Coordinates of C-alpha atoms in Angstrom, one line a residue:
Chain A
X22 CA -197.5 -78.2 98.1
X23 CA -195.0 -75.3 97.7
X24 CA -191.4 -76.1 98.3
X25 CA -190.5 -74.3 101.5
X26 CA -187.1 -73.3 100.0
X27 CA -189.0 -70.6 98.1
X28 CA -189.6 -68.7 101.3
X29 CA -186.0 -68.7 102.1
X30 CA -185.2 -67.3 98.7
X31 CA -187.7 -64.6 99.2
X32 CA -186.2 -63.6 102.5
X33 CA -182.7 -63.7 100.9
X34 CA -183.8 -61.2 98.2
X35 CA -185.3 -59.0 100.9
X36 CA -182.1 -59.1 103.0
X37 CA -180.1 -58.2 99.9
X38 CA -182.4 -55.2 99.4
X39 CA -181.8 -54.1 103.0
X40 CA -178.0 -54.3 102.4
X41 CA -178.2 -52.2 99.2
X42 CA -180.6 -49.9 100.9
X43 CA -178.3 -49.1 103.8
X44 CA -175.4 -48.8 101.4
X45 CA -177.2 -46.2 99.2
X46 CA -178.5 -44.3 102.3
X47 CA -174.9 -43.3 103.0
X48 CA -174.5 -41.2 99.9
X49 CA -176.6 -38.0 99.3
X50 CA -177.3 -38.8 95.6
X51 CA -178.6 -42.3 96.2
X52 CA -180.1 -41.9 99.6
X53 CA -183.8 -41.5 98.6
X54 CA -183.4 -44.6 96.4
X55 CA -181.8 -46.5 99.3
X56 CA -184.7 -45.7 101.6
X57 CA -187.2 -46.9 99.0
X58 CA -185.2 -50.1 98.5
X59 CA -185.3 -50.7 102.2
X60 CA -189.1 -50.1 102.2
X61 CA -189.6 -52.5 99.3
X62 CA -187.4 -55.1 101.0
X63 CA -189.6 -54.8 104.1
X64 CA -192.8 -55.1 102.0
X65 CA -191.3 -58.2 100.3
X66 CA -190.5 -59.8 103.7
X67 CA -194.0 -59.1 105.0
X68 CA -195.6 -60.5 101.8
X69 CA -193.4 -63.6 101.8
X70 CA -194.4 -64.2 105.4
X71 CA -198.1 -63.7 104.7
X72 CA -198.1 -66.1 101.7
X73 CA -196.1 -68.6 103.6
X74 CA -198.6 -68.4 106.5
X75 CA -201.4 -68.7 104.1
X76 CA -200.1 -71.9 102.4
X77 CA -199.4 -73.4 105.8
X78 CA -202.8 -72.5 107.0
X79 CA -203.9 -69.4 108.8
X80 CA -206.0 -70.2 111.8
X81 CA -207.2 -66.6 112.5
X82 CA -206.9 -63.4 110.5
X83 CA -208.2 -61.0 113.1
X84 CA -205.0 -60.2 114.9
X85 CA -202.9 -60.2 111.7
X86 CA -205.1 -57.8 109.7
X87 CA -206.0 -55.7 112.8
X88 CA -202.3 -55.3 113.9
X89 CA -201.1 -54.3 110.4
X90 CA -204.0 -51.9 109.9
X91 CA -203.7 -50.2 113.3
X92 CA -199.9 -50.0 113.1
X93 CA -200.0 -48.5 109.6
X94 CA -202.5 -45.9 110.5
X95 CA -200.7 -44.8 113.6
X96 CA -197.3 -44.8 111.9
X97 CA -198.7 -42.9 108.9
X98 CA -200.4 -40.2 111.1
X99 CA -197.3 -39.7 113.3
X100 CA -194.9 -39.5 110.3
X101 CA -197.2 -37.0 108.5
X102 CA -197.8 -34.7 111.4
X103 CA -194.3 -34.5 112.7
X104 CA -192.5 -31.1 112.7
X105 CA -188.8 -31.1 111.7
X106 CA -187.9 -30.0 115.3
X107 CA -189.6 -33.0 116.7
X108 CA -187.9 -35.5 114.5
X109 CA -185.3 -36.7 117.0
X110 CA -188.0 -37.5 119.5
X111 CA -190.0 -39.4 116.9
X112 CA -187.0 -41.4 115.8
X113 CA -186.3 -42.3 119.5
X114 CA -190.0 -43.3 119.9
X115 CA -190.0 -45.5 116.7
X116 CA -186.8 -47.0 117.9
X117 CA -188.4 -47.9 121.2
X118 CA -191.3 -49.5 119.4
X119 CA -188.9 -51.6 117.4
X120 CA -187.1 -52.9 120.5
X121 CA -190.4 -53.4 122.4
X122 CA -191.8 -55.4 119.5
X123 CA -188.8 -57.7 119.5
X124 CA -189.1 -58.2 123.2
X125 CA -192.8 -59.0 123.0
X126 CA -192.3 -61.5 120.2
X127 CA -189.8 -63.3 122.4
X128 CA -192.2 -63.2 125.3
X129 CA -195.1 -64.3 123.2
X130 CA -193.1 -67.2 121.8
X131 CA -192.0 -68.5 125.2
X132 CA -195.6 -68.2 126.7
X133 CA -197.0 -70.1 123.7
X134 CA -194.5 -72.8 124.1
X135 CA -195.3 -73.1 127.8
X136 CA -199.0 -73.1 127.1
X137 CA -198.7 -76.0 124.6
X138 CA -196.1 -77.7 126.7
X139 CA -193.9 -77.5 123.7
X140 CA -190.6 -77.3 125.7
X141 CA -187.7 -79.0 124.0
X142 CA -185.7 -81.7 125.7
X143 CA -182.5 -80.3 127.3
X144 CA -180.0 -80.0 124.4
X145 CA -179.0 -77.5 121.8
X146 CA -182.5 -76.5 120.9
X147 CA -183.5 -75.7 124.5
X148 CA -180.4 -73.8 125.3
X149 CA -180.2 -71.8 122.0
X150 CA -183.9 -70.9 122.0
X151 CA -184.2 -70.0 125.6
X152 CA -180.9 -68.0 125.6
X153 CA -182.1 -66.1 122.5
X154 CA -185.5 -65.4 124.0
X155 CA -183.8 -64.1 127.1
X156 CA -181.3 -61.9 125.3
X157 CA -183.9 -60.5 122.9
X158 CA -186.0 -59.8 126.0
X159 CA -183.2 -57.9 127.9
X160 CA -182.0 -55.9 124.9
X161 CA -185.6 -55.3 123.7
X162 CA -187.0 -54.1 127.0
X163 CA -184.0 -51.9 127.7
X164 CA -184.4 -50.4 124.2
X165 CA -188.1 -49.7 124.9
X166 CA -187.8 -48.0 128.2
X167 CA -184.5 -46.4 127.4
X168 CA -185.9 -44.9 124.2
X169 CA -189.0 -43.6 126.0
X170 CA -186.6 -41.9 128.5
X171 CA -184.5 -40.5 125.7
X172 CA -187.6 -39.1 124.1
X173 CA -188.6 -37.3 127.2
X174 CA -185.0 -35.9 127.6
X175 CA -184.9 -34.7 123.9
X176 CA -188.2 -32.9 124.6
X177 CA -186.4 -31.5 127.6
X178 CA -189.5 -31.8 129.7
X179 CA -193.2 -31.6 129.5
X180 CA -196.1 -29.1 130.1
X181 CA -198.4 -29.9 133.0
X182 CA -201.9 -29.9 131.7
X183 CA -204.5 -27.6 133.2
X184 CA -202.0 -25.2 134.7
X185 CA -202.3 -21.4 134.0
X186 CA -200.9 -20.3 130.7
X187 CA -198.2 -17.6 130.7
X188 CA -198.0 -14.7 128.3
X189 CA -196.6 -16.9 125.5
X190 CA -199.6 -19.1 125.8
X191 CA -197.7 -22.0 127.4
X192 CA -198.5 -24.0 130.4
X193 CA -196.2 -24.8 133.3
X194 CA -193.1 -26.6 132.1
X195 CA -191.3 -29.3 134.1
X196 CA -187.8 -30.4 133.1
X197 CA -187.2 -34.0 132.6
X198 CA -185.0 -35.3 135.4
X199 CA -181.3 -36.0 135.1
X200 CA -180.1 -37.9 138.1
X201 CA -177.3 -40.3 138.6
X202 CA -175.0 -40.6 141.6
X203 CA -171.9 -42.8 141.0
X204 CA -173.4 -45.7 143.0
X205 CA -176.1 -46.0 140.4
X206 CA -173.6 -47.7 138.1
X207 CA -173.2 -50.5 140.7
X208 CA -177.0 -50.9 140.8
X209 CA -177.1 -51.0 137.0
X210 CA -174.3 -53.6 136.9
X211 CA -176.1 -55.7 139.5
X212 CA -179.4 -55.6 137.6
X213 CA -177.6 -56.7 134.4
X214 CA -175.9 -59.6 136.2
X215 CA -179.3 -60.5 137.7
X216 CA -180.8 -60.6 134.2
X217 CA -178.1 -62.8 132.9
X218 CA -178.5 -65.1 135.9
X219 CA -182.2 -65.3 135.2
X220 CA -181.5 -66.5 131.7
X221 CA -179.3 -69.2 133.1
X222 CA -182.1 -70.1 135.5
X223 CA -184.8 -70.2 132.8
X224 CA -182.7 -72.6 130.8
X225 CA -182.5 -74.9 133.8
X226 CA -186.1 -74.5 134.7
X227 CA -188.0 -73.5 131.5
X228 CA -191.5 -73.8 133.1
X229 CA -190.9 -71.2 135.7
X230 CA -193.1 -68.1 134.9
X231 CA -191.6 -66.2 137.8
X232 CA -188.1 -66.1 136.2
X233 CA -189.6 -64.9 132.9
X234 CA -191.6 -62.0 134.4
X235 CA -188.7 -61.0 136.7
X236 CA -186.6 -60.7 133.6
X237 CA -189.1 -58.4 131.9
X238 CA -189.4 -56.2 135.0
X239 CA -185.7 -56.0 135.7
X240 CA -184.9 -55.2 132.0
X241 CA -187.5 -52.4 132.0
X242 CA -185.9 -50.9 135.1
X243 CA -182.5 -51.2 133.6
X244 CA -183.5 -49.2 130.6
X245 CA -184.8 -46.4 132.7
X246 CA -181.7 -46.4 134.9
X247 CA -179.5 -46.6 131.9
X248 CA -180.7 -43.3 130.4
X249 CA -181.6 -41.2 133.5
X250 CA -178.1 -40.1 134.4
X251 CA -177.2 -39.0 130.9
X252 CA -177.7 -35.3 130.1
X253 CA -179.6 -33.9 127.1
X254 CA -176.5 -33.0 125.2
X255 CA -175.5 -36.6 125.0
X256 CA -178.9 -37.8 123.8
X257 CA -177.8 -38.2 120.2
X258 CA -175.2 -40.7 121.3
X259 CA -177.8 -42.5 123.4
X260 CA -180.4 -42.6 120.6
X261 CA -177.8 -43.9 118.2
X262 CA -176.8 -46.6 120.7
X263 CA -180.4 -47.6 121.3
X264 CA -180.9 -47.8 117.5
X265 CA -178.0 -50.2 117.4
X266 CA -179.6 -52.2 120.3
X267 CA -183.0 -52.4 118.6
X268 CA -181.2 -54.1 115.7
X269 CA -179.5 -56.5 117.9
X270 CA -182.8 -57.3 119.6
X271 CA -184.3 -58.1 116.2
X272 CA -181.4 -60.3 115.4
X273 CA -181.9 -62.3 118.6
X274 CA -185.5 -62.6 117.8
X275 CA -184.4 -64.1 114.5
X276 CA -182.7 -66.9 116.5
X277 CA -185.9 -67.4 118.4
X278 CA -188.1 -67.9 115.3
X279 CA -185.3 -69.4 113.2
X280 CA -185.4 -66.7 110.5
X281 CA -182.3 -65.5 108.7
X282 CA -183.7 -62.2 107.4
X283 CA -184.1 -61.0 111.0
X284 CA -180.6 -62.1 111.8
X285 CA -179.1 -60.3 108.8
X286 CA -181.1 -57.1 109.0
X287 CA -180.9 -56.9 112.8
X288 CA -177.2 -57.4 113.1
X289 CA -176.5 -55.1 110.2
X290 CA -178.5 -52.3 111.9
X291 CA -176.7 -53.1 115.1
X292 CA -173.3 -52.6 113.6
X293 CA -174.4 -49.5 111.7
X294 CA -175.8 -47.9 114.8
X295 CA -172.6 -48.7 116.7
X296 CA -170.5 -47.0 114.0
X297 CA -172.6 -43.9 114.1
X298 CA -172.4 -43.9 117.9
X299 CA -168.6 -43.9 117.8
X300 CA -168.6 -41.2 115.1
X301 CA -170.6 -39.0 117.4
X302 CA -168.5 -39.7 120.5
X303 CA -165.4 -38.9 118.5
X304 CA -166.9 -35.5 117.5
X305 CA -167.5 -34.7 121.2
X306 CA -164.0 -36.0 122.1
X307 CA -165.6 -38.3 124.7
X308 CA -165.5 -42.0 125.1
X309 CA -168.7 -44.0 125.0
X310 CA -167.9 -45.2 128.5
X311 CA -167.7 -41.6 129.8
X312 CA -171.0 -40.7 128.1
X313 CA -172.8 -43.7 129.6
X314 CA -171.3 -43.9 133.1
X315 CA -170.3 -40.5 134.2
X316 CA -173.3 -38.2 134.8
X317 CA -172.7 -35.0 133.0
X318 CA -174.8 -32.0 132.1
X319 CA -178.3 -31.2 133.1
X320 CA -177.6 -31.2 136.9
X321 CA -175.4 -28.9 138.9
X322 CA -176.1 -25.8 136.8
X323 CA -174.0 -22.8 137.9
X324 CA -175.7 -19.6 138.7
X325 CA -174.7 -16.8 136.4
X326 CA -173.5 -13.9 138.4
X327 CA -171.9 -11.7 135.7
X328 CA -174.0 -9.6 133.5
X329 CA -173.8 -8.4 130.0
X330 CA -175.7 -5.6 128.4
X331 CA -177.8 -6.9 125.5
X332 CA -177.6 -5.2 122.1
X333 CA -180.6 -4.4 119.9
X334 CA -181.2 -5.6 116.3
X335 CA -180.5 -2.1 114.9
X336 CA -177.0 -2.0 116.3
X337 CA -176.3 -5.5 114.9
X338 CA -177.7 -4.5 111.5
X339 CA -175.3 -1.5 111.4
X340 CA -172.4 -3.8 112.3
X341 CA -173.4 -6.1 109.5
X342 CA -173.5 -3.3 107.0
X343 CA -170.5 -3.3 104.6
X344 CA -168.8 -6.5 105.8
X345 CA -167.2 -9.0 103.5
X346 CA -167.7 -12.3 105.2
X347 CA -170.3 -13.7 107.6
X348 CA -170.4 -17.2 109.2
X349 CA -173.7 -18.4 110.7
X350 CA -173.3 -20.9 113.5
X351 CA -176.6 -22.6 114.4
X352 CA -177.4 -24.7 117.4
X353 CA -180.4 -26.3 119.1
X354 CA -181.9 -22.9 119.8
X355 CA -182.5 -22.5 116.1
X356 CA -184.4 -25.8 116.0
X357 CA -186.5 -24.9 119.0
X358 CA -187.6 -21.5 117.7
X359 CA -188.0 -22.8 114.1
X360 CA -185.7 -19.9 113.0
X361 CA -184.2 -21.6 109.9
X362 CA -186.3 -19.7 107.4
X363 CA -185.5 -16.4 109.1
X364 CA -181.8 -17.3 109.1
X365 CA -182.0 -18.1 105.4
X366 CA -183.6 -14.7 104.8
X367 CA -180.8 -13.0 106.8
X368 CA -178.3 -14.8 104.6
X369 CA -180.1 -13.7 101.4
X370 CA -180.2 -10.1 102.6
X371 CA -176.4 -10.1 103.2
X372 CA -175.7 -11.9 99.9
X373 CA -177.7 -9.3 98.1
X374 CA -175.1 -6.8 99.4
X375 CA -172.2 -9.0 98.2
X376 CA -171.4 -10.5 101.5
X377 CA -170.0 -14.1 101.5
X378 CA -172.1 -16.2 103.8
X379 CA -171.3 -19.6 105.1
X380 CA -172.8 -21.8 107.8
X381 CA -170.5 -23.5 110.3
X382 CA -172.0 -26.8 111.4
X383 CA -170.7 -28.4 114.5
X384 CA -171.0 -32.2 114.3
X385 CA -173.0 -32.4 117.5
X386 CA -175.0 -29.2 117.1
X387 CA -178.7 -29.9 117.9
X388 CA -179.9 -33.1 119.3
X389 CA -179.2 -35.5 116.4
X390 CA -176.3 -35.9 114.0
X391 CA -177.1 -33.8 111.0
X392 CA -179.9 -32.1 112.8
X393 CA -178.8 -28.6 111.6
X394 CA -178.3 -29.8 108.0
X395 CA -181.8 -31.2 107.8
X396 CA -183.3 -28.0 109.2
X397 CA -181.3 -25.7 107.0
X398 CA -182.1 -27.9 104.0
X399 CA -185.8 -27.4 104.9
X400 CA -185.2 -23.6 104.5
X401 CA -183.5 -24.4 101.1
X402 CA -180.0 -23.3 102.1
X403 CA -177.6 -24.4 99.4
X404 CA -175.6 -27.5 100.3
X405 CA -172.3 -25.8 99.4
X406 CA -172.7 -23.2 102.1
X407 CA -172.9 -25.8 104.9
X408 CA -169.3 -26.1 106.1
X409 CA -168.0 -28.7 108.5
X410 CA -166.2 -27.6 111.7
X411 CA -162.6 -28.2 110.7
X412 CA -163.0 -26.3 107.4
X413 CA -164.9 -23.4 108.9
X414 CA -162.4 -22.9 111.7
X415 CA -159.7 -22.0 109.1
X416 CA -162.0 -19.3 107.8
X417 CA -163.1 -17.8 111.0
X418 CA -160.0 -15.6 111.7
X419 CA -160.9 -13.7 108.4
X420 CA -164.5 -13.5 109.2
X421 CA -166.1 -10.1 110.0
X422 CA -169.2 -11.3 111.8
X423 CA -170.0 -14.7 113.3
X424 CA -173.7 -15.0 114.0
X425 CA -174.4 -17.6 116.6
X426 CA -178.0 -18.6 116.9
X427 CA -179.0 -20.8 119.8
X428 CA -175.6 -22.5 120.2
X429 CA -173.6 -22.4 123.4
X430 CA -171.4 -25.4 124.3
X431 CA -170.2 -25.9 120.7
X432 CA -168.6 -22.5 120.7
X433 CA -167.4 -22.3 124.3
X434 CA -163.7 -21.4 124.2
X435 CA -163.3 -23.0 127.6
X436 CA -163.2 -26.3 125.8
X437 CA -159.7 -25.4 124.5
X438 CA -158.3 -25.2 128.0
X439 CA -158.9 -28.9 128.4
X440 CA -160.5 -28.6 131.8
X441 CA -164.0 -29.2 133.0
X442 CA -166.8 -31.2 131.4
X443 CA -166.2 -29.6 128.0
X444 CA -162.5 -30.0 128.2
X445 CA -161.0 -31.1 124.9
X446 CA -164.2 -31.1 123.0
X447 CA -163.5 -29.6 119.5
X448 CA -165.4 -26.3 119.1
X449 CA -166.2 -23.9 116.3
X450 CA -163.8 -20.9 116.9
X451 CA -166.6 -18.3 116.8
X452 CA -164.4 -16.2 119.2
X453 CA -161.8 -15.7 116.4
X454 CA -164.2 -13.6 114.2
X455 CA -163.9 -9.9 114.4
X456 CA -167.4 -9.5 115.9
X457 CA -169.5 -12.2 117.5
X458 CA -173.3 -11.8 117.5
X459 CA -175.0 -14.3 119.8
X460 CA -178.8 -14.8 119.7
X461 CA -179.9 -16.5 122.9
X462 CA -182.6 -16.3 125.4
X463 CA -180.4 -15.6 128.4
X464 CA -176.8 -15.8 129.7
X465 CA -177.6 -19.2 131.3
X466 CA -175.3 -22.2 130.8
X467 CA -175.7 -24.8 128.1
X468 CA -176.4 -28.5 128.6
X469 CA -172.9 -29.1 129.8
X470 CA -173.6 -26.7 132.7
X471 CA -170.5 -24.6 132.0
X472 CA -170.3 -20.8 131.9
X473 CA -169.4 -19.3 128.5
X474 CA -166.8 -16.5 128.7
X475 CA -167.4 -15.6 125.1
X476 CA -170.7 -14.0 126.1
X477 CA -168.9 -11.4 128.3
X478 CA -166.2 -10.4 125.8
X479 CA -166.2 -6.9 124.4
X480 CA -166.5 -7.9 120.8
X481 CA -169.5 -10.0 121.6
X482 CA -173.0 -8.6 121.0
X483 CA -175.8 -10.4 122.7
X484 CA -179.3 -10.4 121.3
X485 CA -181.5 -11.7 124.0
X486 CA -184.7 -13.3 122.9
X487 CA -186.4 -16.1 121.0
X488 CA -184.3 -17.1 118.0
X489 CA -186.9 -16.6 115.3
X490 CA -188.2 -13.3 116.8
X491 CA -184.8 -11.8 117.0
X492 CA -183.8 -13.0 113.5
X493 CA -187.0 -11.4 112.1
X494 CA -186.3 -8.1 113.9
X495 CA -182.7 -8.2 112.7
X496 CA -183.9 -8.8 109.1
X497 CA -186.3 -5.9 109.5
X498 CA -183.5 -3.7 110.7
X499 CA -181.2 -4.6 107.8
X500 CA -184.0 -3.8 105.3
X501 CA -184.5 -0.4 106.9
X502 CA -180.8 0.6 106.6
Chain B
X15 CA -185.9 -78.9 114.8
X16 CA -182.9 -76.8 115.7
X17 CA -179.7 -78.8 115.5
X18 CA -176.1 -77.8 116.3
X19 CA -175.5 -77.5 112.6
X20 CA -178.3 -75.0 112.0
X21 CA -177.4 -73.0 115.1
X22 CA -173.8 -72.7 113.9
X23 CA -175.0 -71.7 110.5
X24 CA -177.2 -69.0 112.0
X25 CA -174.4 -67.7 114.2
X26 CA -172.2 -67.5 111.1
X27 CA -174.8 -65.4 109.3
X28 CA -175.1 -63.2 112.5
X29 CA -171.3 -62.6 112.7
X30 CA -170.8 -62.0 109.0
X31 CA -173.8 -59.5 108.9
X32 CA -172.2 -57.6 111.8
X33 CA -169.0 -57.2 109.8
X34 CA -171.0 -56.3 106.8
X35 CA -172.8 -53.5 108.7
X36 CA -169.5 -52.1 109.9
X37 CA -168.1 -52.0 106.4
X38 CA -171.3 -50.6 104.9
X39 CA -171.5 -47.3 106.6
X40 CA -168.0 -46.4 107.5
X41 CA -168.1 -43.2 105.5
X42 CA -171.3 -41.0 105.7
X43 CA -171.6 -37.2 105.4
X44 CA -173.1 -35.6 108.5
X45 CA -176.1 -34.5 106.5
X46 CA -177.1 -38.1 106.2
X47 CA -176.5 -39.2 109.8
X48 CA -180.1 -38.6 110.9
X49 CA -181.8 -40.1 107.8
X50 CA -179.4 -43.0 108.0
X51 CA -180.2 -43.6 111.7
X52 CA -183.9 -43.3 110.9
X53 CA -183.7 -45.6 107.9
X54 CA -181.7 -48.2 109.7
X55 CA -184.2 -48.0 112.5
X56 CA -187.0 -48.7 110.1
X57 CA -185.2 -51.8 108.9
X58 CA -184.8 -53.0 112.4
X59 CA -188.6 -53.2 112.3
X60 CA -188.0 -56.5 110.5
X61 CA -189.1 -58.1 113.7
X62 CA -192.6 -57.5 112.2
X63 CA -192.0 -61.0 110.5
X64 CA -191.9 -62.6 113.9
X65 CA -194.9 -60.7 115.1
X66 CA -196.9 -61.7 112.1
X67 CA -196.1 -65.4 112.6
X68 CA -197.1 -65.3 116.3
X69 CA -200.2 -63.3 115.6
X70 CA -201.6 -66.2 113.7
X71 CA -204.1 -67.3 116.4
X72 CA -207.7 -68.4 116.7
X73 CA -210.3 -66.7 118.8
X74 CA -211.5 -69.3 121.2
X75 CA -214.8 -67.9 122.3
X76 CA -213.6 -64.4 121.7
X77 CA -210.1 -64.7 123.3
X78 CA -207.0 -65.8 121.4
X79 CA -205.0 -66.1 124.7
X80 CA -202.6 -63.8 126.4
X81 CA -199.6 -64.8 124.3
X82 CA -201.4 -63.9 121.1
X83 CA -202.4 -60.6 122.5
X84 CA -198.8 -59.9 123.2
X85 CA -197.9 -60.8 119.6
X86 CA -200.7 -58.5 118.5
X87 CA -199.2 -55.6 120.4
X88 CA -195.8 -56.5 119.0
X89 CA -197.3 -56.4 115.5
X90 CA -198.8 -52.9 116.0
X91 CA -195.5 -51.6 117.4
X92 CA -193.4 -53.2 114.7
X93 CA -195.7 -51.8 112.0
X94 CA -195.6 -48.3 113.4
X95 CA -191.8 -48.6 113.4
X96 CA -191.7 -49.8 109.8
X97 CA -194.3 -47.5 108.2
X98 CA -193.5 -44.4 110.3
X99 CA -189.7 -45.0 110.0
X100 CA -189.6 -45.2 106.2
X101 CA -192.0 -42.3 105.8
X102 CA -190.1 -40.0 108.1
X103 CA -186.8 -41.0 106.5
X104 CA -188.3 -40.2 103.1
X105 CA -189.5 -36.9 104.4
X106 CA -186.1 -35.9 105.5
X107 CA -184.4 -37.0 102.3
X108 CA -186.8 -35.1 100.2
X109 CA -185.8 -31.9 101.9
X110 CA -182.1 -32.6 101.3
X111 CA -182.8 -33.5 97.7
X112 CA -184.8 -30.4 97.2
X113 CA -182.0 -28.3 98.5
X114 CA -179.5 -30.0 96.3
X115 CA -181.5 -29.3 93.2
X116 CA -181.7 -25.7 94.0
X117 CA -178.1 -25.5 95.0
X118 CA -176.9 -27.2 91.8
X119 CA -177.7 -24.5 89.4

């Protein structure tokens, strides 16, 4: 007989590996090592669990082996096939799976106990276990449905199958809905209260299946309602918060099955996700409360009535000839059109002429923190050229050309007036450069639904079109000069 | 058997780990925000341990019971979260590392 303490030691080592893993993930030099450490820690935890189950007697291998195999194959295929631009959606989806798994473990545990009439006498065990199951359920289901909603919003919408293709070979596109009148907050609050009351009720009457299933359904609805009023621009914050919640769900599941490694890893991820969430809110100069409970962006788009004559790539190429300093400001549009390689080529062309080139990275550009950095890294842009917002803003008044590609809200000067939805959000001062070139599909508003005056200024040159296509044309024009 | 003492011990671990998490990642360069989120997310797939334990079920004339099927689905989801999460994180980090090598010389 193996001393059961060995399992706890194994889990302790695995928890230590998670701690070191997360620690190392926060520094560029050690990050790949940190990720591997986390993966080995997970492998160790799984092996310890399997060996423990083996020595205690496995009564059926089918589900264990089948589940591990199916999950590994699906995870491997998804991770291998993902494009860099789809990364945020995939992280949101994985996150939802994590939360859903925790919720299902709790549900499975409670059903098993009811099946075997293994309900503890009223006392610490009953209260603690049932409350933990209830909480892991609420948090887990909300994480699952909320993450699925967030994934849809990050995508922006979906193509309807079997509709006629347009000239770009795309089918009919439907935007993901953003909807949230103020009274919805009262509904959300009531559902949350109802969920908590249901936990209290299950503790008093543990055999009642009705309470358990009502809790599942209400939590799922809560997750949907939680994300539906939040606009696409705020999705990074939401995904980060959901990431935190999937950790908390795992920690509660740890209480359910009485396992410390779940509690440690889960609560650590919960805290880490929350820190990231606050970092992002700070970058947008918004409070978490405002992001979550005041519907913003997506809806109520203003109609653009003013017009601006677009420039052509040849004109821009001539403006770029003989300049000393250029700052490239990327946004989500660069990600969508996969223009990062074309942007890098543009930078190389200018550098060959002795132009200083930097990239101005807004902390919330794109749909995930660090989204732009990862994309530009893919195009092998040197790390030293990626400059954060505060630093680049001191450079912009001496910049000849600011090239904005697919960004809008993060360079909108209206934010400095302190009014409207963007009021007070720190921006990159693209308008301070001598010439501003903006590559964008149209004059339409960004996610915040606010008009951008910079588009209409005299020193602004608009290149209307798909980011990658326009960049390539611009590169061609520069080469011809 | 869960007693008051073990419950309090678990809550202690829970609270301390939360503080640890806050301290661990207080300073992160923006480049690493996405990989960190993704890596932390993979670690939250630790719930795979619970799914494994509950998936240990016998097929009684071809059906292990509803609760075990739920655990099976949980196991699939947790495994996707773990395997996919670490792989995607690795993919992102490789790009950053590649860039750094080229940028360093």
